[in-house]
Short mmCIF file of N, CA and C in Angstrom, two decimals:
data_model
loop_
_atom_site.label_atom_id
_atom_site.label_comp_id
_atom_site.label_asym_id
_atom_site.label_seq_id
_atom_site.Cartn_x
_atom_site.Cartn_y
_atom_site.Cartn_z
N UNK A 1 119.07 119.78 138.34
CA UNK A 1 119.31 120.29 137.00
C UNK A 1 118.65 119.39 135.94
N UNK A 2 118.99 118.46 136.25
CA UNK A 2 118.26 117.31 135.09
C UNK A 2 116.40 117.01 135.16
N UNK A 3 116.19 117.53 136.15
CA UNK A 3 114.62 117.79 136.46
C UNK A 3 114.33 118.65 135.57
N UNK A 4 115.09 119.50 135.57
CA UNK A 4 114.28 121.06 134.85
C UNK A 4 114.56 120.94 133.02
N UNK A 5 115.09 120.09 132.60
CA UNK A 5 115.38 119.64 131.59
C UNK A 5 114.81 118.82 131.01
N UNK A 6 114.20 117.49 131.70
CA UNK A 6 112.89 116.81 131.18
C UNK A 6 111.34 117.52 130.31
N UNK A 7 111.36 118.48 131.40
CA UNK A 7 109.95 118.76 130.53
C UNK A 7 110.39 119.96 129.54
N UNK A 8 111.11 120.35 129.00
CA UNK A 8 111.96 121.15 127.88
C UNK A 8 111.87 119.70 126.95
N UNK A 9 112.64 119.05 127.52
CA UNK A 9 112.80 117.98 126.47
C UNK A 9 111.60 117.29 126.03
N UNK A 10 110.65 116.75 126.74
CA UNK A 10 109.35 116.36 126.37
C UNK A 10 108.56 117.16 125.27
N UNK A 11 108.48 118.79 126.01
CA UNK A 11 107.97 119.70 124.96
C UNK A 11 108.30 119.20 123.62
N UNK A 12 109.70 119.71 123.44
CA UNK A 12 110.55 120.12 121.89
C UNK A 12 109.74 118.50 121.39
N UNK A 13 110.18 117.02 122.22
CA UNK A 13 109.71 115.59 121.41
C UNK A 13 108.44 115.81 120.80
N UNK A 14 107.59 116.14 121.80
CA UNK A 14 105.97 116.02 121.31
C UNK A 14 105.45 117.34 120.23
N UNK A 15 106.37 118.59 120.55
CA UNK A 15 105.65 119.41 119.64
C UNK A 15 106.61 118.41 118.14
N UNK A 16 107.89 118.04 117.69
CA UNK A 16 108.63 117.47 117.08
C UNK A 16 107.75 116.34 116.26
N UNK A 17 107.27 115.84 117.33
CA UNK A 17 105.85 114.13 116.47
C UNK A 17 104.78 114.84 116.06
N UNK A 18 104.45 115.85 117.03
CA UNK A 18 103.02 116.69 116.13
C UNK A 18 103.06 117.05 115.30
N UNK A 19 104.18 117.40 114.69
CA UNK A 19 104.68 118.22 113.35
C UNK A 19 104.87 117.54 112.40
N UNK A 20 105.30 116.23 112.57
CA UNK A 20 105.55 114.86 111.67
C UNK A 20 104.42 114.24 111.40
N UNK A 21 103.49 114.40 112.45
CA UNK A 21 101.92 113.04 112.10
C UNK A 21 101.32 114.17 111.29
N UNK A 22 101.10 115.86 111.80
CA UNK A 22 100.24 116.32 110.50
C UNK A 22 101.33 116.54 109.17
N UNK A 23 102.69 116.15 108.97
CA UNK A 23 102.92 116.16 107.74
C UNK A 23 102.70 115.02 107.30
N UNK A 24 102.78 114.04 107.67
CA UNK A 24 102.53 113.11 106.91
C UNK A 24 100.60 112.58 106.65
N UNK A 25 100.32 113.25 107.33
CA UNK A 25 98.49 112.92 107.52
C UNK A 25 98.18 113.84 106.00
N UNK A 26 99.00 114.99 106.16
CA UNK A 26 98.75 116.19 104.94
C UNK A 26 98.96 115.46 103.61
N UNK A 27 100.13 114.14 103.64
CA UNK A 27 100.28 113.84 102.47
C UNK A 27 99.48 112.65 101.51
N UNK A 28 98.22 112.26 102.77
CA UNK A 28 97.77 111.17 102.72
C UNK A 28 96.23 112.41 102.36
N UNK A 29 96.00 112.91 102.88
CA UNK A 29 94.81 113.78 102.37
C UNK A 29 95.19 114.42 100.75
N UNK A 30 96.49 114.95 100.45
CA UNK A 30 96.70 115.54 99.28
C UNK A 30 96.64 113.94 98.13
N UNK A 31 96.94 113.29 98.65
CA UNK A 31 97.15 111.65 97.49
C UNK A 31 95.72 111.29 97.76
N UNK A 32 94.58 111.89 98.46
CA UNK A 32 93.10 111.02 97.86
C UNK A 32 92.44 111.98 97.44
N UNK A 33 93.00 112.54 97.37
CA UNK A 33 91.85 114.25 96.55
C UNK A 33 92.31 114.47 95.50
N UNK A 34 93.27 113.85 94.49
CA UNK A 34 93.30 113.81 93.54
C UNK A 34 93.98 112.49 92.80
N UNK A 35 94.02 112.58 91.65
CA UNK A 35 94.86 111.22 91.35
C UNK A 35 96.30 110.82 90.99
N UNK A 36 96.76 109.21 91.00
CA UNK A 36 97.98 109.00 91.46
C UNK A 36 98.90 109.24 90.26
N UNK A 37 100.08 109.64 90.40
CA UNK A 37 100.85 109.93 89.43
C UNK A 37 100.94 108.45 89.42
N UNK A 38 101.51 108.37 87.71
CA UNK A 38 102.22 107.22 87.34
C UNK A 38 103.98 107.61 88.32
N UNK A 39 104.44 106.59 88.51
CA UNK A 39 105.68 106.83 88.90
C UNK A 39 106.88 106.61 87.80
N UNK A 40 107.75 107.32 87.64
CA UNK A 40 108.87 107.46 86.30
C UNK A 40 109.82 106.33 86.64
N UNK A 41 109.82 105.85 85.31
CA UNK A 41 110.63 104.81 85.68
C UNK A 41 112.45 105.94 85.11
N UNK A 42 112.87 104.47 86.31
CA UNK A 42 114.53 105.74 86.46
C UNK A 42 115.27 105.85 85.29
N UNK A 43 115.66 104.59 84.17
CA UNK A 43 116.15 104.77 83.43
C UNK A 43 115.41 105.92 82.14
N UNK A 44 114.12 105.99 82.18
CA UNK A 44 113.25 106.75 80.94
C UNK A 44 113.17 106.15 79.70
N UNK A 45 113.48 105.07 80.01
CA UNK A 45 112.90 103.73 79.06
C UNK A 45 112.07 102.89 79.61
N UNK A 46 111.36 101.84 78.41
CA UNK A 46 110.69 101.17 79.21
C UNK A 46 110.86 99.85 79.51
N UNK A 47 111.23 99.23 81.01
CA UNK A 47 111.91 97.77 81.31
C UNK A 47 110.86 96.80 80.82
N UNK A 48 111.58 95.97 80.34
CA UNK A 48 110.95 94.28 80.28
C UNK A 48 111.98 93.34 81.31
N UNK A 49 111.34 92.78 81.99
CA UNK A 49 111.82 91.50 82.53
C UNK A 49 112.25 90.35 81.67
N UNK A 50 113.47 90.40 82.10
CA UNK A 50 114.33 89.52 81.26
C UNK A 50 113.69 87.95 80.65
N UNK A 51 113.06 87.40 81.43
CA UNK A 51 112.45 86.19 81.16
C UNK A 51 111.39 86.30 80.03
N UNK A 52 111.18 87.75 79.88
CA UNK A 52 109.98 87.60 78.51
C UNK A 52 110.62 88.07 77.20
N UNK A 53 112.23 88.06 76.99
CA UNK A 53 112.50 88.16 75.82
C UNK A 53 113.11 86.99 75.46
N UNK A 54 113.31 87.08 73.74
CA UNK A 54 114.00 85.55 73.13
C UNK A 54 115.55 85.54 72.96
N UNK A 55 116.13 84.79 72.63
CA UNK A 55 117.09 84.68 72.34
C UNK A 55 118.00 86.03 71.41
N UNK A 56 116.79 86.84 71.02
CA UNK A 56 117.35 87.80 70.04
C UNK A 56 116.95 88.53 70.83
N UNK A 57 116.48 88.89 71.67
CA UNK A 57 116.03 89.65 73.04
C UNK A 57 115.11 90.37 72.11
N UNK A 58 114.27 90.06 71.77
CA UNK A 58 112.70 90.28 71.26
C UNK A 58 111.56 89.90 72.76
N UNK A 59 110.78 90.47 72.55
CA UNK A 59 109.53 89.76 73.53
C UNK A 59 108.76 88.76 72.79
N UNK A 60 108.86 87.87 73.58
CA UNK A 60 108.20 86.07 73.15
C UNK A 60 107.05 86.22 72.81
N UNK A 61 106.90 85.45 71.88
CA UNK A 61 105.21 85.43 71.62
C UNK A 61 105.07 83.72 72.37
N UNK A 62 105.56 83.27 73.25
CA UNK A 62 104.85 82.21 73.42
C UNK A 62 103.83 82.45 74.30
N UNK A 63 102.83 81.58 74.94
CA UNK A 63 102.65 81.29 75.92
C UNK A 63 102.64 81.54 77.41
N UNK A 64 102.38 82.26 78.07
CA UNK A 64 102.85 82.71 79.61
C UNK A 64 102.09 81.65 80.25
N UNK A 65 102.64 81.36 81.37
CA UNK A 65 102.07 80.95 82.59
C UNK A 65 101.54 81.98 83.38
N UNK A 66 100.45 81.81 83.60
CA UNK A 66 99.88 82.98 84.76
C UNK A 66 99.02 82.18 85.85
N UNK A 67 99.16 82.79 87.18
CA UNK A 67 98.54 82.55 88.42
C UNK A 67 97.61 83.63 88.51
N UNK A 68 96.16 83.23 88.98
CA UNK A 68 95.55 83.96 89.62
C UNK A 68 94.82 83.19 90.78
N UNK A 69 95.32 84.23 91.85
CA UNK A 69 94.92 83.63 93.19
C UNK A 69 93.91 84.84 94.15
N UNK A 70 92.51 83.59 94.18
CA UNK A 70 91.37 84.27 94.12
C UNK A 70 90.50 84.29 95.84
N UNK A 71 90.21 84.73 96.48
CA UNK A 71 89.62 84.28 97.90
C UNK A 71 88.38 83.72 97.86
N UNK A 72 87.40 83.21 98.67
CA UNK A 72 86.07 83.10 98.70
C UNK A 72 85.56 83.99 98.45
N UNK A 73 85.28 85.17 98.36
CA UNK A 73 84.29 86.18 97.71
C UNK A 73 84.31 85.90 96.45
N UNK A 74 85.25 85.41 95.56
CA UNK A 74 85.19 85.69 94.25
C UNK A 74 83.84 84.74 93.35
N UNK A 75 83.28 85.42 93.22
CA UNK A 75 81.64 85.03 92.76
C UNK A 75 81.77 85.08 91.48
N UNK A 76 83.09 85.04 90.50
CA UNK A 76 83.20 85.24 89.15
C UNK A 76 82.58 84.31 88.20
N UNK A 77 82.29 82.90 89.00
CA UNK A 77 81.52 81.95 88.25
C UNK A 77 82.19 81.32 87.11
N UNK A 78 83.51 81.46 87.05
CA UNK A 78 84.36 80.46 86.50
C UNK A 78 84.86 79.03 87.08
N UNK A 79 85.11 78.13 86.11
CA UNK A 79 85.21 77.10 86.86
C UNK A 79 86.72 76.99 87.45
N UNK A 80 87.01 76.18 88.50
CA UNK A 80 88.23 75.82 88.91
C UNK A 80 88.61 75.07 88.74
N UNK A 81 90.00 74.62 89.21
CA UNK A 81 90.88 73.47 89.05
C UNK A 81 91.66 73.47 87.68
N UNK A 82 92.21 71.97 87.73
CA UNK A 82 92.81 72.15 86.30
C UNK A 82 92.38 71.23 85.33
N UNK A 83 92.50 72.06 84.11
CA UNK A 83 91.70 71.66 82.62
C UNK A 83 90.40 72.46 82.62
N UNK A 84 90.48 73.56 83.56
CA UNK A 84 89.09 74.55 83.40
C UNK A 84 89.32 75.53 82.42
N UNK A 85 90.38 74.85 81.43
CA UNK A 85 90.53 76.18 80.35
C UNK A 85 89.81 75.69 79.04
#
């Protein structure tokens, strides 16, 4: 009994993944043939990260620290290290 039940069951699995790889293959062809939505932010306002407002919860005009981290290809021809500003 359990013989004759394997390949039933195999069927239903594999037709089941075939049906899943072209939906999801479908959704990867429909997202490069045209372009990306912005995604909505949930509240429908727009967030700031807490660390960039002041005390009056304004956004700072100071100063940011910023990282940019660059590989060997980058042929930008700026100098490195620090005091290269």
């Amino acid at each position: 009994m359990l013989n004759s039940l394997f390949p039933l069951l195999y069927g239903t699995l594999f037709v089941a993944l075939l049906w899943q790889a072209f939906r999801v293959m479908g959704k990867g062809f429909r997202a490069a043939s045209g372009p990306i939505a912005e995604p909505k932010d949930r509240t429908g306002r727009v967030t700031v990260h807490p660390e960039l407002l002041d005390n009056e919860g304004k956004i700072t005009d100071e100063a940011l620290l910023t990282v940019r981290f660059s590989g060997d290809d980058d042929t930008s021809g700026e100098a490195a290290g620090p005091g290269a500003e």
